[in-house]
Amino acid sequence: MSTEAPAAARSTVLATGRSSLGRRLLIGAVLGWFALLILVPTAALAKEALSGGLRTLFASLMKPEVLRAFRLTLVTTALATIVNTIFGLALAIVLVRQKFWGKTLLDGLVDLPFAVSPIVAGLMLIVLYGPKGWFARPLAAANIQVAYAVPGMVLACLFVTLPFVVREVVPVLQEFGVDQEEVAYTLGAGRWTTFWRVTLPSIRWGLAYGVTLTVARSLGEFGALLVISGNTVNKTQTATLYVHDAIDSLDPQGAYAVSLVLAGTSFVLLVGMEWMRKRVATREGKA
Amino acid sequence: MGIAVRNLSKRFGNFHAVDDVSFEVPSGELVALLGPSGSGKSTILRIIAGLEPADGGSVELTGEDATNLPVQSRGVGFVFQHYALFRHMTIRQNIAFGLEIQKLPKPEVRVRVDELLELVQLGGYAGRYPSQLSGGQRQRVALARALAPRPKVLLLDEPFGALDSKVREELRTWLRKLHDEVHVTSLFVTHDQQEAFEVSDQVVVLNRGKVEQMGPPQLLYEKPATAFVTQFLGSVNILRVETVLGMDQDDERPLPLELPGTDGPVLVYVRPHDLDVMKIRNGRPAWPARIGKLTPLGGTVRLELTLHDGTSLLVELTRERALELNLHRGEDVFVSPKDMKVFHESKAFVENYVI
């Protein structure tokens, strides 16, 4: 119900516009701007990637270092998404339900990763975990490598994607309130059962949207990874870092091909989620 | 005893939301907790349910001490003002929830849910989602969901508060009928006096976290224990002692009022329908007054009068009486009380004067 309200309000504003000419101009301008900004560059990328034919595209993608780069991207994305889903959910619940000193500050700081450049985030991690970093000695003693290795890269993804789940879940959780949970308690359900059967299903779309954005952002993360990974081919090179190198080493075809896959994946993710949400919304009568 | 609450108290910071409250709800009765907002009625209900811990006092449900029981094991059915239906579940799944938690076998759950759908007259709606129902239907589902696991007591927090007035009245009548069928001990919170009187066997009147009076609706109306109850239940004229003493007294039938002028403020309450209007004096104690406004209200006519000392007075006459008198705006008349209630603020008692 609530998710549909803004859309309804928007269409009313447009529908009550004074002249149909003005309305069409507005719609035209918005669509034109969107096309110029998003569609045209995407189309250009797709055209370049496919310019040598599908066979060339395929060949570029099947290079061993490309496959390794994709595998590494998937691993860091998966780990970062799992951790940030759980932690983001917990953080959202604490922010909405608990009262404690410094809550407002925490609420503001959650957005810090949005405000800080990823490259700075990477640098922060180097300061902590780098060869001369604060934790260098204990980490070396325990024989754990963080910087220039997968753990550091996951940490970088965690940092930059922290706000997504929190920001998507908090408003949904606020709107959800506590009534339904309290009813579940009176019907004999414990806290855990209530969470799984009542709370989670009620906030699932906010959560799913946050997770989708987290995945998309992790797939595309570059700046923080560049600093923390050291960008070693076949070892710590992710798909985005490969694109960077491919451009540098005059292999634009490889860069286009990998970029197209990255962009396509994010697009499919977003569209797929929106489609699922609509379907369920129709079933539950909220559309 | 269905519900027994003893010496319950609860503070929120400096605010005494519930202040030494005790009352009992007999088994199988439907009792209303009536009071203005902030009187602590919802808090009491939540404490009984176990959704809120009390600072002191005890709660007994069907004769067993439940004070320290967690909400899950109290066996209460709870209905919220805004239904609180599980929006991602169908009506059937909503009603089945409590039964599934109890791990009842599936066929039994099915039978019980069908039974309840029948009871709340929503037989054809099992597969729908809450958003596809009207407010009144949703509240009936909430009620069915609460009743499904056969709770020891049913608690309803402003159950009709979110509905528009026509649906509210229908649902009230329906709830009363349902209760006559089901007979589960029920306590419901409301700020609406008419609602409380219409639906319940007994009413507990609350004010500022304290019980003012408990009893059947008729008793509360006819024999209010405190000034608050008189004022809260229906409209009333509040008069100063000086006004009452300044009444024109007839030698034959003097005002049977002994008013102690010394110990604290004394207020006299007269209900609008306990006042009569006359064109000429007939030997009863009366005030001269002027008619300010006449409002026909169907079966009755409401008069706004002004006494000589400036006190305004609300009078309700039957339509027949008003026709017989043939009253006009601006006319000078005499008004005479038939029944007065006198409250001494320093003492906790009421004197009732029938004249």
XYZ file of C-alpha atoms in Angstrom:
642
model
C 0.000 0.000 0.000
C 2.629 2.461 1.110
C 5.025 1.635 -1.686
C 2.373 2.512 -4.207
C 1.353 5.799 -2.654
C 4.142 7.946 -4.157
C 3.491 6.537 -7.629
C -0.205 7.326 -7.288
C 0.558 10.852 -6.096
C 2.902 11.377 -9.022
C 0.371 10.338 -11.622
C -2.273 12.585 -10.045
C 0.019 15.578 -10.305
C 0.593 14.829 -13.954
C -3.036 14.039 -14.667
C -4.206 17.341 -13.239
C -1.627 19.329 -15.252
C -3.296 22.242 -16.983
C -2.641 21.579 -20.632
C -1.948 18.282 -22.300
C 0.760 20.036 -24.324
C 2.629 21.061 -21.173
C 2.219 17.579 -19.849
C 3.643 16.006 -22.991
C 6.545 18.428 -23.000
C 7.360 17.526 -19.434
C 7.204 13.800 -20.106
C 9.246 14.269 -23.275
C 11.902 16.292 -21.490
C 12.234 13.758 -18.690
C 12.455 10.811 -21.079
C 14.892 12.657 -23.330
C 17.182 13.522 -20.461
C 17.058 9.944 -19.193
C 17.913 8.618 -22.657
C 20.776 11.045 -23.101
C 22.226 10.276 -19.711
C 21.648 6.534 -19.363
C 20.407 4.836 -22.512
C 22.757 6.377 -25.081
C 25.991 5.513 -23.196
C 24.686 1.992 -22.516
C 23.817 1.519 -26.159
C 27.219 2.869 -27.216
C 28.972 0.395 -24.920
C 26.877 -2.488 -26.228
C 27.593 -1.497 -29.840
C 31.362 -1.323 -29.271
C 31.426 -4.610 -27.378
C 29.539 -6.328 -30.177
C 31.378 -4.591 -33.030
C 33.646 -7.603 -33.639
C 30.754 -10.023 -33.545
C 29.638 -12.435 -30.871
C 32.580 -14.742 -31.445
C 35.111 -12.017 -30.591
C 33.043 -10.990 -27.561
C 32.978 -14.557 -26.368
C 36.722 -14.969 -26.944
C 37.450 -11.832 -24.915
C 35.350 -13.181 -22.046
C 36.839 -16.654 -22.057
C 40.420 -15.545 -21.439
C 41.639 -17.217 -18.222
C 42.492 -13.921 -16.505
C 39.005 -12.610 -17.319
C 37.349 -15.686 -15.887
C 39.465 -15.419 -12.757
C 38.614 -11.756 -12.433
C 34.892 -12.560 -12.642
C 35.263 -15.349 -10.139
C 36.974 -13.020 -7.693
C 34.279 -10.388 -8.212
C 31.616 -12.977 -7.474
C 33.370 -14.158 -4.317
C 33.904 -10.683 -2.861
C 30.369 -9.660 -3.832
C 28.827 -12.758 -2.291
C 30.729 -12.395 0.979
C 30.112 -8.661 1.245
C 26.410 -9.138 0.472
C 25.884 -11.896 3.018
C 27.632 -9.981 5.799
C 25.988 -6.649 4.997
C 22.543 -8.218 4.700
C 22.734 -9.653 8.190
C 24.553 -6.720 9.771
C 22.516 -4.127 7.866
C 19.287 -5.759 9.005
C 20.485 -5.833 12.605
C 21.612 -2.202 12.381
C 18.252 -1.144 10.925
C 16.345 -2.957 13.666
C 18.496 -1.345 16.351
C 18.087 2.116 14.783
C 14.299 1.795 14.563
C 13.477 -0.101 17.749
C 16.083 0.774 20.365
C 16.739 3.957 22.251
C 20.311 4.662 23.238
C 22.753 7.489 23.646
C 24.348 8.532 20.367
C 21.613 7.052 18.202
C 21.226 10.191 16.099
C 24.956 10.278 15.522
C 25.015 6.618 14.477
C 22.049 7.232 12.194
C 23.989 9.987 10.447
C 27.251 8.062 10.303
C 25.619 5.131 8.513
C 25.651 7.283 5.384
C 29.351 8.080 5.706
C 30.369 5.526 3.042
C 28.162 7.394 0.566
C 29.945 10.628 1.333
C 33.493 9.325 1.422
C 35.216 8.596 -1.856
C 35.856 4.841 -2.211
C 39.518 5.507 -2.870
C 39.738 7.167 0.536
C 37.999 4.147 2.039
C 40.670 1.935 0.461
C 43.353 4.138 1.943
C 41.772 3.868 5.411
C 42.011 0.099 5.143
C 45.674 0.314 4.082
C 46.372 2.461 7.149
C 44.947 -0.292 9.337
C 45.925 -3.466 7.542
C 48.773 -2.449 5.185
C 52.367 -3.739 5.550
C 53.136 -0.828 7.895
C 49.602 -0.493 9.227
C 48.330 -0.501 12.810
C 47.419 -4.181 12.754
C 50.400 -5.275 10.653
C 52.224 -7.056 13.457
C 49.409 -9.123 14.999
C 48.174 -10.039 11.529
C 51.635 -11.142 10.443
C 51.987 -13.144 13.658
C 48.710 -14.906 12.946
C 49.777 -15.358 9.329
C 46.681 -13.599 7.988
C 46.965 -11.351 4.992
C 44.316 -8.674 4.696
C 45.720 -5.969 2.469
C 46.448 -7.043 -1.118
C 44.310 -10.127 -0.537
C 40.691 -11.207 -0.580
C 39.872 -10.313 3.086
C 40.870 -6.700 2.462
C 38.828 -6.595 -0.721
C 35.760 -7.928 1.089
C 36.283 -5.302 3.806
C 36.414 -2.614 1.109
C 33.134 -3.840 -0.406
C 31.574 -4.025 3.056
C 32.537 -0.429 3.726
C 31.150 1.041 0.531
C 27.909 -0.984 0.569
C 27.037 -0.702 4.253
C 24.295 1.947 3.866
C 22.170 0.174 1.232
C 20.392 -2.452 3.321
C 20.092 -0.118 6.321
C 18.633 2.749 4.309
C 16.130 0.542 2.471
C 14.998 -1.381 5.546
C 14.658 1.458 8.090
C 11.615 3.192 6.522
C 9.869 -0.114 5.837
C 10.454 -1.208 9.400
C 9.149 2.104 10.735
C 6.006 1.806 8.682
C 5.586 -1.801 9.786
C 5.419 -0.832 13.468
C 5.154 -3.387 16.259
C 1.440 -4.278 16.282
C 1.772 -7.355 14.088
C 4.659 -8.656 16.173
C 2.702 -8.091 19.381
C -0.281 -9.968 17.950
C 2.042 -12.851 17.077
C 3.335 -12.895 20.673
C -0.196 -13.036 22.086
C -0.900 -15.949 19.727
C 1.977 -17.802 21.349
C 4.798 -17.155 18.881
C 8.276 -16.633 20.307
C 10.606 -13.857 19.186
C 12.462 -15.972 16.659
C 9.317 -17.441 15.096
C 7.801 -13.973 14.976
C 10.867 -12.610 13.220
C 10.853 -15.319 10.547
C 7.111 -15.575 10.003
C 5.933 -12.003 10.560
C 8.691 -9.380 10.538
C 10.923 -10.665 7.753
C 8.111 -11.328 5.243
C 6.766 -7.841 5.915
C 10.043 -6.074 5.195
C 11.217 -8.460 2.494
C 10.895 -5.988 -0.395
C 12.830 -3.274 1.350
C 15.442 -5.862 2.234
C 15.492 -7.314 -1.276
C 15.963 -3.872 -2.746
C 18.810 -3.139 -0.335
C 20.442 -6.471 -1.155
C 20.085 -5.863 -4.898
C 21.741 -2.487 -4.585
C 24.473 -4.027 -2.431
C 25.151 -6.682 -5.072
C 25.118 -4.155 -7.893
C 27.438 -1.812 -6.039
C 29.844 -4.588 -5.040
C 30.018 -5.847 -8.609
C 30.955 -2.388 -9.778
C 33.241 -1.312 -6.942
C 36.543 0.003 -8.202
C 38.292 2.776 -6.258
C 38.551 1.117 -2.859
C 39.514 -2.182 -4.469
C 42.214 -0.528 -6.551
C 43.965 0.658 -3.401
C 43.478 -2.336 -1.124
C 43.904 -5.139 -3.663
C 47.197 -4.152 -5.222
C 45.588 -5.254 -8.509
C 47.699 -8.321 -9.190
C 46.613 -10.116 -12.358
C 45.125 -13.558 -11.670
C 45.325 -12.997 -7.931
C 43.580 -9.870 -6.727
C 42.207 -8.545 -9.979
C 38.430 -8.186 -10.068
C 36.330 -7.557 -13.171
C 36.359 -3.768 -12.741
C 40.121 -3.753 -12.178
C 40.492 -5.839 -15.303
C 38.555 -3.216 -17.255
C 40.907 -0.568 -15.920
C 43.982 -2.554 -16.972
C 42.540 -3.470 -20.341
C 42.045 0.186 -21.201
C 45.585 0.965 -20.061
C 47.120 -1.867 -22.063
C 45.232 -0.934 -25.221
C 42.813 -3.832 -25.217
C 39.577 -1.874 -25.564
C 37.736 -4.934 -26.841
C 38.325 -6.778 -23.570
C 37.317 -3.714 -21.565
C 34.045 -3.367 -23.514
C 33.183 -7.025 -23.209
C 33.686 -7.193 -19.427
C 31.934 -3.853 -18.925
C 28.939 -5.058 -20.902
C 28.615 -8.138 -18.717
C 28.883 -6.037 -15.543
C 26.301 -3.506 -16.708
C 24.006 -6.239 -18.003
C 24.114 -8.146 -14.729
C 23.181 -5.076 -12.689
C 20.372 -4.268 -15.105
C 18.928 -7.778 -14.959
C 19.141 -7.718 -11.159
C 17.187 -4.486 -10.828
C 14.579 -5.270 -13.445
C 14.128 -8.808 -12.134
C 13.553 -7.582 -8.610
C 11.083 -4.949 -9.671
C 9.192 -7.538 -11.723
C 8.983 -9.940 -8.772
C 7.832 -7.199 -6.446
C 5.062 -6.159 -8.803
C 3.868 -9.724 -9.190
C 3.634 -10.281 -5.445
C 2.094 -6.861 -4.913
C -0.644 -7.740 -7.390
C -1.276 -11.024 -5.631
C -1.509 -9.427 -2.212
C -3.687 -6.679 -3.580
C -1.407 -3.746 -2.995
C -1.091 -2.680 -6.612
C -13.234 -14.905 37.994
C -12.200 -14.206 34.419
C -9.739 -11.392 35.005
C -8.640 -9.979 38.353
C -6.350 -6.992 38.514
C -4.977 -5.957 41.905
C -3.161 -2.762 42.877
C -1.725 -2.367 39.407
C 0.593 0.569 38.881
C 2.795 1.798 36.071
C 4.886 4.893 35.597
C 6.361 6.377 32.453
C 9.035 8.684 33.808
C 7.180 11.076 36.096
C 3.795 10.247 34.623
C 1.663 7.894 36.691
C -0.146 6.108 33.855
C -1.751 3.503 36.100
C -2.192 4.301 39.781
C -3.179 1.466 42.137
C -5.887 0.019 39.926
C -7.956 -2.962 41.057
C -11.014 -4.495 39.417
C -12.445 -7.826 38.413
C -14.104 -9.093 35.279
C -16.489 -11.986 36.021
C -16.149 -15.061 33.791
C -17.995 -14.807 30.526
C -18.801 -11.107 30.864
C -18.030 -8.339 28.445
C -16.622 -5.366 30.336
C -15.564 -1.968 29.021
C -12.632 0.101 30.266
C -13.917 3.607 29.661
C -11.962 6.805 30.056
C -10.587 9.849 28.276
C -7.259 9.609 26.463
C -4.365 9.422 28.893
C -6.495 7.759 31.566
C -4.334 4.640 31.409
C -6.912 2.276 29.918
C -4.754 0.989 27.066
C -1.786 0.565 29.371
C -3.884 -1.575 31.717
C -4.994 -3.734 28.803
C -1.398 -4.174 27.638
C -0.295 -5.097 31.142
C -3.025 -7.736 31.357
C -1.892 -9.120 27.992
C 1.730 -9.178 29.133
C 2.831 -6.776 26.413
C 3.881 -4.252 29.034
C 5.437 -4.987 32.422
C 3.756 -3.457 35.464
C 5.729 -1.639 38.154
C 3.554 -3.174 40.836
C 0.428 -5.204 41.406
C -0.822 -8.510 40.096
C -2.848 -9.940 37.230
C -4.937 -13.090 37.522
C -6.397 -14.839 34.506
C -9.127 -17.454 35.115
C -8.069 -17.756 38.726
C -4.354 -18.286 38.091
C -1.651 -15.768 38.816
C -0.295 -14.534 35.489
C 1.750 -11.593 36.749
C 5.074 -13.145 35.802
C 3.971 -15.168 32.802
C 5.384 -14.133 29.416
C 2.828 -12.899 26.906
C 3.110 -16.114 24.869
C 1.846 -18.309 27.703
C -0.971 -16.114 28.984
C -3.563 -17.405 26.563
C -5.013 -14.023 25.696
C -6.555 -12.972 22.425
C -5.683 -9.394 21.527
C -7.376 -7.148 18.976
C -5.733 -3.886 17.958
C -7.422 -0.711 16.815
C -5.710 -0.909 13.433
C -6.361 -4.667 13.039
C -2.656 -5.577 12.774
C -3.436 -8.331 10.293
C -0.469 -10.109 8.740
C -0.525 -8.431 5.374
C 1.502 -11.057 3.538
C -0.864 -13.850 4.592
C -4.315 -14.741 3.327
C -7.305 -14.510 5.647
C -7.109 -18.270 6.216
C -3.389 -18.077 7.057
C -4.036 -15.177 9.418
C -6.663 -17.060 11.392
C -4.596 -20.258 11.338
C -1.470 -18.566 12.730
C -2.121 -19.165 16.420
C -3.236 -22.748 15.769
C -0.090 -23.491 13.778
C 2.033 -22.091 16.596
C 0.285 -24.581 18.883
C 1.295 -27.288 16.389
C -2.263 -28.461 15.856
C -2.567 -31.108 13.107
C -3.400 -29.608 9.716
C -6.903 -31.091 9.330
C -7.901 -29.722 12.735
C -6.544 -26.280 11.837
C -8.635 -26.377 8.692
C -11.805 -27.274 10.536
C -11.275 -24.637 13.212
C -10.499 -21.896 10.675
C -13.645 -22.780 8.700
C -15.620 -22.610 11.920
C -14.293 -19.118 12.665
C -14.767 -17.864 9.121
C -18.381 -18.912 9.522
C -18.634 -17.225 12.928
C -17.385 -13.872 11.618
C -19.430 -14.259 8.439
C -16.468 -14.219 6.069
C -16.899 -17.686 4.587
C -16.078 -16.689 1.023
C -13.005 -14.653 1.863
C -10.539 -17.322 3.011
C -8.194 -16.883 0.057
C -8.142 -13.102 0.028
C -5.443 -10.839 1.407
C -6.186 -8.244 4.112
C -5.756 -5.331 1.714
C -8.680 -6.664 -0.313
C -11.113 -6.326 2.593
C -12.967 -3.342 4.062
C -12.162 -1.988 7.528
C -15.082 -3.750 9.175
C -14.188 -7.055 7.526
C -10.567 -6.692 8.572
C -11.550 -6.149 12.173
C -13.707 -9.279 12.040
C -10.718 -11.243 10.738
C -8.611 -9.845 13.587
C -11.279 -11.028 16.004
C -11.410 -14.484 14.416
C -7.622 -14.734 14.583
C -7.678 -13.820 18.274
C -10.464 -16.306 19.050
C -9.052 -19.221 17.025
C -6.771 -20.687 19.719
C -9.646 -20.466 22.254
C -8.067 -17.825 24.511
C -8.878 -17.612 28.223
C -9.722 -13.950 27.807
C -10.238 -11.600 24.900
C -8.733 -8.119 25.049
C -9.759 -5.420 22.574
C -7.983 -2.076 22.325
C -10.328 0.538 20.820
C -11.562 -2.112 18.390
C -13.909 0.211 16.498
C -11.777 3.339 16.674
C -10.530 3.206 13.081
C -13.930 2.646 11.474
C -16.388 5.187 10.181
C -19.475 5.741 12.294
C -21.979 3.597 10.406
C -19.704 0.533 10.242
C -18.747 1.159 13.858
C -22.363 0.912 14.999
C -23.011 -2.229 12.975
C -19.890 -3.882 14.313
C -20.797 -2.950 17.887
C -24.168 -4.646 17.666
C -22.516 -7.583 15.949
C -19.832 -7.883 18.659
C -22.499 -7.927 21.357
C -24.344 -10.730 19.537
C -21.101 -12.621 18.973
C -20.262 -12.395 22.654
C -23.660 -13.780 23.566
C -22.759 -16.796 21.418
C -19.130 -17.287 22.381
C -19.155 -16.174 26.034
C -15.431 -15.604 26.330
C -14.441 -13.243 29.137
C -13.770 -9.971 27.309
C -12.343 -6.624 28.246
C -12.417 -3.793 25.773
C -10.994 -0.319 25.864
C -12.923 2.665 24.581
C -13.179 6.406 25.058
C -16.722 6.413 23.688
C -19.354 6.321 26.415
C -22.156 5.282 24.084
C -20.076 2.418 22.789
C -19.260 1.227 26.300
C -22.896 1.391 27.392
C -24.233 -0.309 24.289
C -21.866 -3.248 24.201
C -20.858 -4.126 27.740
C -22.341 -5.839 30.781
C -20.300 -3.646 33.086
C -18.183 -0.544 32.698
C -15.014 0.465 34.541
C -14.627 4.237 34.415
C -11.011 5.407 34.551
C -9.553 8.835 35.075
C -5.903 9.764 35.458
C -4.835 6.185 36.004
C -7.391 5.501 38.737
C -10.699 3.640 38.794
C -13.498 6.120 39.406
C -16.343 3.623 39.462
C -17.322 0.216 38.193
C -20.805 -1.099 37.536
C -23.539 -1.826 35.026
C -24.209 1.080 32.655
C -27.573 1.946 34.192
C -26.120 2.174 37.700
C -23.252 4.391 36.569
C -25.654 6.755 34.927
C -28.165 6.899 37.746
C -25.830 6.711 40.718
C -22.488 8.152 39.689
C -19.978 7.897 42.521
C -17.872 10.902 41.605
C -18.107 14.249 39.905
C -15.927 12.911 37.094
C -18.281 10.027 36.328
C -21.292 12.341 36.268
C -19.522 14.671 33.921
C -18.038 12.000 31.693
C -21.242 10.034 31.200
C -23.566 12.221 29.201
C -23.994 15.966 29.353
C -24.576 17.735 32.639
C -25.066 21.270 34.001
C -22.552 22.185 36.671
C -23.871 24.836 39.040
C -22.292 26.875 41.796
C -23.833 26.564 45.259
C -24.663 30.274 45.252
C -26.782 29.797 42.153
C -28.658 26.928 43.733
C -29.234 28.803 46.987
C -30.364 31.825 45.056
C -33.280 29.856 43.735
C -36.730 31.276 44.377
C -38.049 29.193 47.213
C -41.636 28.553 47.831
C -42.697 28.472 51.482
C -44.788 25.424 50.955
C -42.033 23.289 49.421
C -38.622 24.605 50.400
C -35.528 23.272 48.715
C -34.480 20.216 50.745
C -30.858 21.188 50.546
C -28.524 21.534 53.468
C -25.351 22.956 52.068
C -22.342 23.135 54.302
C -20.638 26.288 53.182
C -17.398 25.761 55.023
C -15.570 22.600 54.056
C -14.279 23.123 50.531
C -15.929 23.653 47.185
C -19.337 22.175 46.599
C -20.699 21.600 43.127
C -24.219 20.779 42.072
C -24.806 18.671 38.948
C -28.108 18.571 37.081
C -28.687 16.588 33.896
C -30.466 18.465 31.084
C -33.400 16.043 31.153
C -33.761 16.455 34.917
C -34.877 20.060 34.429
C -38.414 21.155 33.705
C -39.617 24.428 32.254
C -42.816 26.265 33.277
C -44.437 29.455 32.094
C -45.973 30.241 35.487
C -44.777 29.288 38.938
C -46.478 26.228 40.319
C -45.101 26.084 43.842
C -41.908 24.176 43.077
C -38.487 25.670 43.655
C -37.472 27.363 40.440
C -35.162 29.870 38.794
C -36.428 32.591 36.513
C -34.657 32.281 33.160
C -34.678 33.492 29.592
C -34.677 31.195 26.560
C -31.597 31.726 24.392
C -31.893 29.027 21.796
C -34.280 26.225 20.828
C -32.967 23.182 18.969
C -35.367 20.400 17.935
C -33.558 17.031 18.034
C -36.285 14.670 16.878
C -37.745 13.087 20.005
C -36.495 15.876 22.246
C -36.010 19.624 22.155
C -32.875 21.234 23.559
C -33.122 24.634 25.237
C -30.295 26.940 26.125
C -31.370 29.127 29.044
C -29.701 31.977 30.880
C -30.384 32.525 34.592
C -30.428 36.001 36.129
C -26.938 35.623 37.545
C -25.633 34.827 34.068
C -25.364 31.037 34.510
C -26.247 29.229 31.317
C -28.295 26.088 31.571
C -28.946 23.263 29.130
C -32.436 21.746 29.286
C -33.817 18.788 27.405
C -37.601 18.499 27.087
C -39.632 15.832 25.382
C -41.172 16.939 22.128
C -44.668 16.687 23.644
C -43.756 18.855 26.627
C -42.173 21.463 24.365
C -45.247 21.534 22.098
C -47.536 21.849 25.089
C -45.555 24.819 26.419
C -45.252 26.472 22.996
C -41.930 28.144 23.833
C -40.231 30.944 21.920
C -36.764 32.334 21.775
C -36.272 35.287 24.137
C -39.211 34.297 26.310
C -39.020 34.515 30.119
C -39.783 31.232 31.861
C -39.164 29.369 35.120
C -36.883 26.351 35.270
C -37.077 23.794 38.030
C -34.760 20.843 38.850
C -36.231 17.387 39.350
C -33.020 15.679 40.400
C -29.706 17.132 41.593
C -26.424 15.556 42.583
C -24.248 17.396 45.081
C -20.496 16.758 45.265
C -18.353 17.914 48.172
C -14.877 18.002 46.818
C -13.305 17.530 50.228
C -15.390 14.466 50.977
C -15.689 11.467 48.740
C -19.423 11.181 48.707
C -22.399 12.230 46.702
C -25.744 13.435 47.893
C -28.619 12.745 45.663
C -31.641 15.044 45.813
C -34.869 14.080 44.178
C -37.249 16.936 44.327
